[in-house]
Amino acid sequence: MSPDPAPGPGGNPAVAAAEASGIAFRVVEHGPVRSLAEAAAARGVAVPDVVKTIVVRLGDGDYRFVLVPGDRVISWPKLRALLGVNRLSMPDASTARDATGYERGTITPFGATTAWPVIADERVLGREITLGGGRHGVALAVDAGAAVETLKATVADVSDPEPPAGR
């Protein structure tokens, strides 16, 4: 559990929301990281277990959280088909912060200012994962199945392998 669970000044709404949900989790704190590989090393996990929370925009004021393993990227055709839409976009950093209450690199569905629907790539299941923890250098380590259940996430194949570097 966190030494700093309360929302508001000095508190962390992501940790407070995880605690309030009743999900079992650990707070993993680490120094600054510049890449996903550095985040994995700092958290003591494999790259696929660093799950990226990506905010996608369906329309004005309509967003989704998409949970994708660290070694994969969103498959836009698969995600559009799942959602039954022809167009999706990624909001800029300022819009993502307005939609979630979190800066990029810290975004998590836990404690977001709006509880947008969550879509989890099916590959996150079956292991402990780490999610953004609402602040830089903070992650929430949780059982993926428990997170999916707690967040009432839709589980589907919505990712592709990360393209090789340089492509």
PDB file of C-alpha atoms in Angstrom:
ATOM      1  CA  MET A   1       0.000   0.000   0.000  1.00  0.00           C
ATOM      2  CA  SER A   2       1.049   3.561  -0.458  1.00  0.00           C
ATOM      3  CA  PRO A   3       2.447   5.922   2.124  1.00  0.00           C
ATOM      4  CA  ASP A   4       0.426   8.654   0.416  1.00  0.00           C
ATOM      5  CA  PRO A   5      -3.074   7.327  -0.431  1.00  0.00           C
ATOM      6  CA  ALA A   6      -5.249  10.425  -0.116  1.00  0.00           C
ATOM      7  CA  PRO A   7      -6.289  12.454  -3.143  1.00  0.00           C
ATOM      8  CA  GLY A   8      -5.676  16.186  -3.158  1.00  0.00           C
ATOM      9  CA  PRO A   9      -2.542  18.120  -2.297  1.00  0.00           C
ATOM     10  CA  GLY A  10       0.273  15.714  -1.541  1.00  0.00           C
ATOM     11  CA  GLY A  11      -1.965  12.716  -2.300  1.00  0.00           C
ATOM     12  CA  ASN A  12      -2.187  10.493  -5.329  1.00  0.00           C
ATOM     13  CA  PRO A  13      -5.685   9.940  -6.768  1.00  0.00           C
ATOM     14  CA  ALA A  14      -4.548   6.798  -8.643  1.00  0.00           C
ATOM     15  CA  VAL A  15      -3.406   5.115  -5.438  1.00  0.00           C
ATOM     16  CA  ALA A  16      -6.475   6.320  -3.550  1.00  0.00           C
ATOM     17  CA  ALA A  17      -8.779   4.931  -6.261  1.00  0.00           C
ATOM     18  CA  ALA A  18      -6.988   1.582  -6.332  1.00  0.00           C
ATOM     19  CA  GLU A  19      -7.286   1.361  -2.544  1.00  0.00           C
ATOM     20  CA  ALA A  20     -10.982   2.310  -2.662  1.00  0.00           C
ATOM     21  CA  SER A  21     -11.656  -0.362  -5.296  1.00  0.00           C
ATOM     22  CA  GLY A  22     -10.431  -3.117  -2.989  1.00  0.00           C
ATOM     23  CA  ILE A  23      -8.039  -4.523  -5.604  1.00  0.00           C
ATOM     24  CA  ALA A  24      -4.788  -6.018  -4.300  1.00  0.00           C
ATOM     25  CA  PHE A  25      -1.869  -3.963  -5.596  1.00  0.00           C
ATOM     26  CA  ARG A  26       1.626  -2.763  -4.847  1.00  0.00           C
ATOM     27  CA  VAL A  27       3.002   0.716  -5.390  1.00  0.00           C
ATOM     28  CA  VAL A  28       6.336   0.622  -7.209  1.00  0.00           C
ATOM     29  CA  GLU A  29       8.319   3.846  -6.951  1.00  0.00           C
ATOM     30  CA  HIS A  30      11.373   4.530  -9.097  1.00  0.00           C
ATOM     31  CA  GLY A  31      13.426   7.385 -10.447  1.00  0.00           C
ATOM     32  CA  PRO A  32      13.034   9.069 -13.817  1.00  0.00           C
ATOM     33  CA  VAL A  33      12.938   6.840 -16.902  1.00  0.00           C
ATOM     34  CA  ARG A  34      13.325   7.790 -20.545  1.00  0.00           C
ATOM     35  CA  SER A  35      11.980   4.680 -22.241  1.00  0.00           C
ATOM     36  CA  LEU A  36       9.732   1.720 -21.780  1.00  0.00           C
ATOM     37  CA  ALA A  37      12.778  -0.552 -21.393  1.00  0.00           C
ATOM     38  CA  GLU A  38      14.084   1.713 -18.612  1.00  0.00           C
ATOM     39  CA  ALA A  39      10.662   1.636 -16.939  1.00  0.00           C
ATOM     40  CA  ALA A  40      10.643  -2.178 -17.060  1.00  0.00           C
ATOM     41  CA  ALA A  41      14.130  -2.362 -15.544  1.00  0.00           C
ATOM     42  CA  ALA A  42      13.258   0.167 -12.837  1.00  0.00           C
ATOM     43  CA  ARG A  43      10.094  -1.763 -11.967  1.00  0.00           C
ATOM     44  CA  GLY A  44      11.828  -5.154 -12.069  1.00  0.00           C
ATOM     45  CA  VAL A  45       9.506  -6.566 -14.731  1.00  0.00           C
ATOM     46  CA  ALA A  46       9.668  -7.648 -18.369  1.00  0.00           C
ATOM     47  CA  VAL A  47       8.779  -5.081 -21.047  1.00  0.00           C
ATOM     48  CA  PRO A  48       5.394  -6.736 -21.874  1.00  0.00           C
ATOM     49  CA  ASP A  49       4.401  -6.348 -18.201  1.00  0.00           C
ATOM     50  CA  VAL A  50       4.704  -2.558 -18.414  1.00  0.00           C
ATOM     51  CA  VAL A  51       1.202  -1.944 -19.676  1.00  0.00           C
ATOM     52  CA  LYS A  52       0.695   1.345 -21.484  1.00  0.00           C
ATOM     53  CA  THR A  53      -2.578   3.171 -20.837  1.00  0.00           C
ATOM     54  CA  ILE A  54      -3.328   4.986 -24.071  1.00  0.00           C
ATOM     55  CA  VAL A  55      -6.135   7.519 -24.350  1.00  0.00           C
ATOM     56  CA  VAL A  56      -8.008   7.474 -27.656  1.00  0.00           C
ATOM     57  CA  ARG A  57     -10.614   9.948 -28.818  1.00  0.00           C
ATOM     58  CA  LEU A  58     -13.801   8.785 -30.532  1.00  0.00           C
ATOM     59  CA  GLY A  59     -15.339  12.250 -30.773  1.00  0.00           C
ATOM     60  CA  ASP A  60     -15.771  15.487 -28.860  1.00  0.00           C
ATOM     61  CA  GLY A  61     -15.670  14.620 -25.164  1.00  0.00           C
ATOM     62  CA  ASP A  62     -15.701  10.855 -25.863  1.00  0.00           C
ATOM     63  CA  TYR A  63     -12.588   8.875 -24.934  1.00  0.00           C
ATOM     64  CA  ARG A  64     -11.466   5.336 -24.108  1.00  0.00           C
ATOM     65  CA  PHE A  65      -8.537   3.972 -22.131  1.00  0.00           C
ATOM     66  CA  VAL A  66      -6.723   1.231 -24.056  1.00  0.00           C
ATOM     67  CA  LEU A  67      -4.357  -1.047 -22.116  1.00  0.00           C
ATOM     68  CA  VAL A  68      -1.561  -2.409 -24.308  1.00  0.00           C
ATOM     69  CA  PRO A  69       1.464  -4.541 -23.322  1.00  0.00           C
ATOM     70  CA  GLY A  70       4.753  -2.654 -23.510  1.00  0.00           C
ATOM     71  CA  ASP A  71       6.055  -4.659 -26.458  1.00  0.00           C
ATOM     72  CA  ARG A  72       2.955  -3.966 -28.586  1.00  0.00           C
ATOM     73  CA  VAL A  73       1.153  -1.040 -30.215  1.00  0.00           C
ATOM     74  CA  ILE A  74      -2.517  -0.308 -30.825  1.00  0.00           C
ATOM     75  CA  SER A  75      -3.863  -1.893 -33.985  1.00  0.00           C
ATOM     76  CA  TRP A  76      -6.019   0.945 -35.249  1.00  0.00           C
ATOM     77  CA  PRO A  77      -8.033  -1.271 -37.655  1.00  0.00           C
ATOM     78  CA  LYS A  78      -8.781  -3.798 -34.887  1.00  0.00           C
ATOM     79  CA  LEU A  79      -9.722  -1.065 -32.398  1.00  0.00           C
ATOM     80  CA  ARG A  80     -11.955   0.753 -34.923  1.00  0.00           C
ATOM     81  CA  ALA A  81     -13.710  -2.544 -35.741  1.00  0.00           C
ATOM     82  CA  LEU A  82     -14.243  -3.338 -32.047  1.00  0.00           C
ATOM     83  CA  LEU A  83     -15.714   0.111 -31.390  1.00  0.00           C
ATOM     84  CA  GLY A  84     -17.710   0.223 -34.626  1.00  0.00           C
ATOM     85  CA  VAL A  85     -16.221   3.534 -35.733  1.00  0.00           C
ATOM     86  CA  ASN A  86     -14.404   4.731 -38.835  1.00  0.00           C
ATOM     87  CA  ARG A  87     -12.148   7.225 -37.116  1.00  0.00           C
ATOM     88  CA  LEU A  88     -10.161   7.390 -33.896  1.00  0.00           C
ATOM     89  CA  SER A  89      -7.398   9.738 -32.840  1.00  0.00           C
ATOM     90  CA  MET A  90      -4.927  10.248 -30.044  1.00  0.00           C
ATOM     91  CA  PRO A  91      -5.456  13.541 -28.250  1.00  0.00           C
ATOM     92  CA  ASP A  92      -2.518  15.875 -27.734  1.00  0.00           C
ATOM     93  CA  ALA A  93      -0.895  15.926 -24.285  1.00  0.00           C
ATOM     94  CA  SER A  94      -2.983  18.850 -23.019  1.00  0.00           C
ATOM     95  CA  THR A  95      -6.277  17.302 -24.139  1.00  0.00           C
ATOM     96  CA  ALA A  96      -5.296  13.919 -22.650  1.00  0.00           C
ATOM     97  CA  ARG A  97      -4.573  15.641 -19.329  1.00  0.00           C
ATOM     98  CA  ASP A  98      -7.926  17.452 -19.450  1.00  0.00           C
ATOM     99  CA  ALA A  99      -9.710  14.159 -20.219  1.00  0.00           C
ATOM    100  CA  THR A 100      -7.968  12.097 -17.524  1.00  0.00           C
ATOM    101  CA  GLY A 101      -6.429  14.411 -14.943  1.00  0.00           C
ATOM    102  CA  TYR A 102      -3.019  12.830 -15.612  1.00  0.00           C
ATOM    103  CA  GLU A 103       0.055  13.769 -17.613  1.00  0.00           C
ATOM    104  CA  ARG A 104       1.285  11.442 -20.341  1.00  0.00           C
ATOM    105  CA  GLY A 105       3.513   8.784 -18.845  1.00  0.00           C
ATOM    106  CA  THR A 106       1.404   8.673 -15.671  1.00  0.00           C
ATOM    107  CA  ILE A 107      -2.049   7.936 -17.126  1.00  0.00           C
ATOM    108  CA  THR A 108      -4.077   5.156 -15.543  1.00  0.00           C
ATOM    109  CA  PRO A 109      -7.802   4.378 -15.428  1.00  0.00           C
ATOM    110  CA  PHE A 110      -7.532   4.328 -11.627  1.00  0.00           C
ATOM    111  CA  GLY A 111      -8.573   7.711 -10.264  1.00  0.00           C
ATOM    112  CA  ALA A 112      -8.971   9.443 -13.608  1.00  0.00           C
ATOM    113  CA  THR A 113     -11.171  12.531 -13.495  1.00  0.00           C
ATOM    114  CA  THR A 114     -13.654  10.704 -15.756  1.00  0.00           C
ATOM    115  CA  ALA A 115     -14.155   6.933 -15.652  1.00  0.00           C
ATOM    116  CA  TRP A 116     -13.889   6.403 -19.403  1.00  0.00           C
ATOM    117  CA  PRO A 117     -14.555   2.852 -20.629  1.00  0.00           C
ATOM    118  CA  VAL A 118     -11.480   0.601 -20.637  1.00  0.00           C
ATOM    119  CA  ILE A 119     -10.376  -1.786 -23.372  1.00  0.00           C
ATOM    120  CA  ALA A 120      -7.619  -4.249 -22.488  1.00  0.00           C
ATOM    121  CA  ASP A 121      -5.640  -6.106 -25.091  1.00  0.00           C
ATOM    122  CA  GLU A 122      -6.124  -9.821 -24.444  1.00  0.00           C
ATOM    123  CA  ARG A 123      -2.371 -10.303 -24.079  1.00  0.00           C
ATOM    124  CA  VAL A 124      -2.262  -8.483 -20.729  1.00  0.00           C
ATOM    125  CA  LEU A 125      -4.087 -11.347 -19.011  1.00  0.00           C
ATOM    126  CA  GLY A 126      -2.497 -14.119 -16.981  1.00  0.00           C
ATOM    127  CA  ARG A 127       0.202 -12.227 -15.125  1.00  0.00           C
ATOM    128  CA  GLU A 128       1.054  -9.332 -12.863  1.00  0.00           C
ATOM    129  CA  ILE A 129       1.275  -6.065 -14.793  1.00  0.00           C
ATOM    130  CA  THR A 130       2.348  -2.551 -13.936  1.00  0.00           C
ATOM    131  CA  LEU A 131       0.215   0.438 -14.869  1.00  0.00           C
ATOM    132  CA  GLY A 132       0.864   4.146 -14.640  1.00  0.00           C
ATOM    133  CA  GLY A 133       0.464   5.317 -11.077  1.00  0.00           C
ATOM    134  CA  GLY A 134      -0.738   8.874 -11.542  1.00  0.00           C
ATOM    135  CA  ARG A 135       2.691  10.444 -11.030  1.00  0.00           C
ATOM    136  CA  HIS A 136       6.059  10.178 -12.736  1.00  0.00           C
ATOM    137  CA  GLY A 137       8.117   7.446 -11.083  1.00  0.00           C
ATOM    138  CA  VAL A 138       5.071   5.669  -9.632  1.00  0.00           C
ATOM    139  CA  ALA A 139       3.485   2.475 -10.949  1.00  0.00           C
ATOM    140  CA  LEU A 140       0.717   0.208  -9.713  1.00  0.00           C
ATOM    141  CA  ALA A 141       1.542  -3.511  -9.847  1.00  0.00           C
ATOM    142  CA  VAL A 142      -1.663  -5.554 -10.087  1.00  0.00           C
ATOM    143  CA  ASP A 143      -2.918  -8.912 -11.265  1.00  0.00           C
ATOM    144  CA  ALA A 144      -4.121  -8.254 -14.818  1.00  0.00           C
ATOM    145  CA  GLY A 145      -7.309 -10.295 -14.422  1.00  0.00           C
ATOM    146  CA  ALA A 146      -8.231  -8.448 -11.234  1.00  0.00           C
ATOM    147  CA  ALA A 147      -7.561  -5.106 -12.943  1.00  0.00           C
ATOM    148  CA  VAL A 148      -9.731  -6.048 -15.928  1.00  0.00           C
ATOM    149  CA  GLU A 149     -12.537  -7.097 -13.589  1.00  0.00           C
ATOM    150  CA  THR A 150     -12.232  -4.030 -11.332  1.00  0.00           C
ATOM    151  CA  LEU A 151     -12.147  -1.649 -14.291  1.00  0.00           C
ATOM    152  CA  LYS A 152     -14.969  -3.538 -16.073  1.00  0.00           C
ATOM    153  CA  ALA A 153     -12.720  -3.614 -19.115  1.00  0.00           C
ATOM    154  CA  THR A 154     -13.623  -5.093 -22.469  1.00  0.00           C
ATOM    155  CA  VAL A 155     -10.963  -7.658 -23.385  1.00  0.00           C
ATOM    156  CA  ALA A 156     -10.140  -8.051 -27.074  1.00  0.00           C
ATOM    157  CA  ASP A 157      -7.311  -8.395 -29.571  1.00  0.00           C
ATOM    158  CA  VAL A 158      -6.528  -4.717 -30.217  1.00  0.00           C
ATOM    159  CA  SER A 159      -2.744  -4.712 -30.654  1.00  0.00           C
ATOM    160  CA  ASP A 160       0.052  -5.586 -33.039  1.00  0.00           C
ATOM    161  CA  PRO A 161       3.712  -6.331 -32.317  1.00  0.00           C
ATOM    162  CA  GLU A 162       5.921  -3.270 -31.881  1.00  0.00           C
ATOM    163  CA  PRO A 163       7.544  -2.624 -35.260  1.00  0.00           C
ATOM    164  CA  PRO A 164      11.312  -3.184 -35.372  1.00  0.00           C
ATOM    165  CA  ALA A 165      13.422  -0.124 -34.561  1.00  0.00           C
ATOM    166  CA  GLY A 166      14.144   2.063 -37.567  1.00  0.00           C
ATOM    167  CA  ARG A 167      10.887   1.278 -39.368  1.00  0.00           C
TER     168      ARG A 167
END
